[in-house]
Each structure stands twice: as C-alpha cells, then as structure tokens.
Coordinates of N, CA and C in Angstrom, one line a residue:
M1 N 27.1 7.0 -27.2 CA 26.6 7.6 -28.4 C 27.5 8.8 -28.8
S2 N 27.7 8.9 -30.1 CA 28.5 10.1 -30.5 C 27.6 11.3 -30.5
Q3 N 28.3 12.5 -30.4 CA 27.6 13.8 -30.3 C 26.7 14.0 -31.5
P4 N 27.1 13.8 -32.8 CA 26.2 14.0 -33.9 C 25.0 13.1 -33.9
S5 N 25.1 11.9 -33.4 CA 24.0 11.0 -33.4 C 22.9 11.5 -32.4
V6 N 23.4 12.0 -31.3 CA 22.5 12.6 -30.3 C 21.8 13.8 -30.8
L7 N 22.5 14.7 -31.5 CA 21.9 15.9 -32.1 C 20.9 15.5 -33.2
R8 N 21.2 14.6 -34.0 CA 20.3 14.1 -35.1 C 19.1 13.5 -34.5
S9 N 19.2 12.7 -33.5 CA 18.0 12.1 -32.8 C 17.1 13.2 -32.2
S10 N 17.8 14.1 -31.5 CA 17.0 15.2 -30.9 C 16.3 16.1 -31.9
A11 N 16.9 16.3 -33.1 CA 16.3 17.1 -34.1 C 15.1 16.3 -34.7
I12 N 15.2 15.0 -34.9 CA 14.1 14.2 -35.4 C 12.9 14.3 -34.4
M13 N 13.2 14.1 -33.1 CA 12.2 14.2 -32.1 C 11.5 15.5 -32.1
A14 N 12.3 16.6 -32.2 CA 11.7 18.0 -32.2 C 10.8 18.2 -33.4
L15 N 11.3 17.7 -34.5 CA 10.5 17.8 -35.8 C 9.1 17.1 -35.6
G16 N 9.2 15.9 -35.1 CA 8.0 15.1 -34.9 C 7.0 15.8 -34.0
T17 N 7.6 16.4 -32.9 CA 6.7 17.1 -32.0 C 6.0 18.3 -32.6
I18 N 6.8 19.0 -33.4 CA 6.2 20.2 -34.1 C 5.1 19.8 -35.1
I19 N 5.4 18.7 -35.8 CA 4.4 18.2 -36.8 C 3.1 17.8 -36.1
S20 N 3.3 17.1 -34.9 CA 2.2 16.6 -34.1 C 1.4 17.8 -33.6
R21 N 2.0 18.9 -33.1 CA 1.3 20.0 -32.6 C 0.5 20.7 -33.8
I22 N 1.1 20.8 -34.9 CA 0.5 21.5 -36.1 C -0.7 20.7 -36.5
T23 N -0.6 19.4 -36.6 CA -1.8 18.6 -37.0 C -2.9 18.6 -36.0
G24 N -2.5 18.7 -34.7 CA -3.5 18.8 -33.6 C -4.2 20.1 -33.7
L25 N -3.5 21.2 -34.0 CA -4.2 22.5 -34.2 C -5.1 22.5 -35.4
A26 N -4.7 21.9 -36.5 CA -5.5 21.8 -37.7 C -6.8 20.9 -37.3
R27 N -6.6 19.9 -36.6 CA -7.8 19.1 -36.2 C -8.8 19.9 -35.4
N28 N -8.3 20.6 -34.4 CA -9.2 21.5 -33.6 C -9.8 22.6 -34.4
L29 N -9.1 23.2 -35.3 CA -9.7 24.2 -36.2 C -10.8 23.6 -37.1
L30 N -10.6 22.4 -37.6 CA -11.7 21.7 -38.4 C -12.9 21.4 -37.5
L31 N -12.7 21.0 -36.3 CA -13.8 20.6 -35.4 C -14.6 21.9 -35.1
V32 N -13.9 23.0 -34.8 CA -14.6 24.2 -34.5 C -15.4 24.7 -35.7
T33 N -14.8 24.6 -36.9 CA -15.5 25.0 -38.1 C -16.7 24.1 -38.4
A34 N -16.6 22.8 -38.1 CA -17.7 21.9 -38.4 C -18.8 22.0 -37.3
L35 N -18.4 22.1 -36.1 CA -19.4 22.0 -35.0 C -19.7 23.4 -34.4
G36 N -18.8 24.3 -34.5 CA -19.0 25.7 -33.9 C -18.6 25.7 -32.5
T37 N -18.8 26.8 -31.8 CA -18.4 26.9 -30.4 C -19.6 26.9 -29.5
A38 N -20.7 26.5 -30.0 CA -21.9 26.4 -29.2 C -21.9 25.1 -28.4
I39 N -23.1 24.8 -27.8 CA -23.2 23.7 -26.9 C -22.9 22.4 -27.6
I40 N -23.1 22.3 -28.9 CA -22.9 21.0 -29.6 C -21.4 20.7 -29.7
G41 N -20.6 21.8 -29.8 CA -19.1 21.6 -29.8 C -18.6 21.2 -28.4
D42 N -19.2 21.8 -27.4 CA -18.8 21.4 -26.0 C -19.2 20.0 -25.7
T43 N -20.4 19.6 -26.2 CA -20.8 18.2 -26.0 C -19.9 17.2 -26.7
Y44 N -19.5 17.6 -27.9 CA -18.6 16.7 -28.6 C -17.3 16.5 -27.8
Q45 N -16.7 17.7 -27.3 CA -15.5 17.6 -26.6 C -15.6 16.7 -25.3
V46 N -16.6 16.9 -24.6 CA -16.8 16.1 -23.4 C -16.9 14.6 -23.8
A47 N -17.8 14.3 -24.8 CA -17.9 12.9 -25.2 C -16.6 12.3 -25.8
N48 N -15.8 13.1 -26.4 CA -14.5 12.7 -26.9 C -13.5 12.4 -25.8
S49 N -13.5 13.2 -24.8 CA -12.5 13.1 -23.7 C -12.9 12.2 -22.6
L50 N -14.2 12.0 -22.4 CA -14.7 11.2 -21.3 C -14.1 9.8 -21.2
P51 N -14.0 9.0 -22.3 CA -13.4 7.7 -22.2 C -11.9 7.7 -21.7
T52 N -11.2 8.7 -22.1 CA -9.8 8.9 -21.7 C -9.7 9.1 -20.2
V53 N -10.6 10.0 -19.7 CA -10.6 10.3 -18.3 C -10.9 9.0 -17.5
V54 N -11.9 8.3 -17.9 CA -12.3 7.1 -17.2 C -11.1 6.1 -17.3
Y55 N -10.5 6.0 -18.4 CA -9.3 5.0 -18.5 C -8.2 5.4 -17.6
I56 N -7.9 6.7 -17.4 CA -6.8 7.1 -16.6 C -7.2 6.8 -15.1
L57 N -8.4 7.0 -14.7 CA -8.8 6.7 -13.4 C -8.7 5.3 -13.1

C-alpha cells in the first residue's frame, strides 16, 4: 500500500471512531434525561447490558 492510502484509511477510521463516541455520548445523555439517575436508570442499564454479558460468557 502506498503511504497516502494508509494515511487516508487511518483518517477515515479515526473519524468513524470519533463519530461513534459522540453518538454514544448523546445516547447516554438522552437516557439520563429520560430515566434519570435513580433506581429506574440503573435498572435499565442492567437490563440492557445483561444479554451481552450472558452472550460473552
């Protein structure tokens, strides 16, 4: 691969990562706004992450 091609691919990946992080932050902010930081928010987080934990095991 040529040097400009590697740099361009790296820049695209970095941009995609930044966009993904920003949208993830926005999602979390919306969830906190909708559910709050009380027990209902914690319950939602556990229910949302439990299937992933079971899948990984």
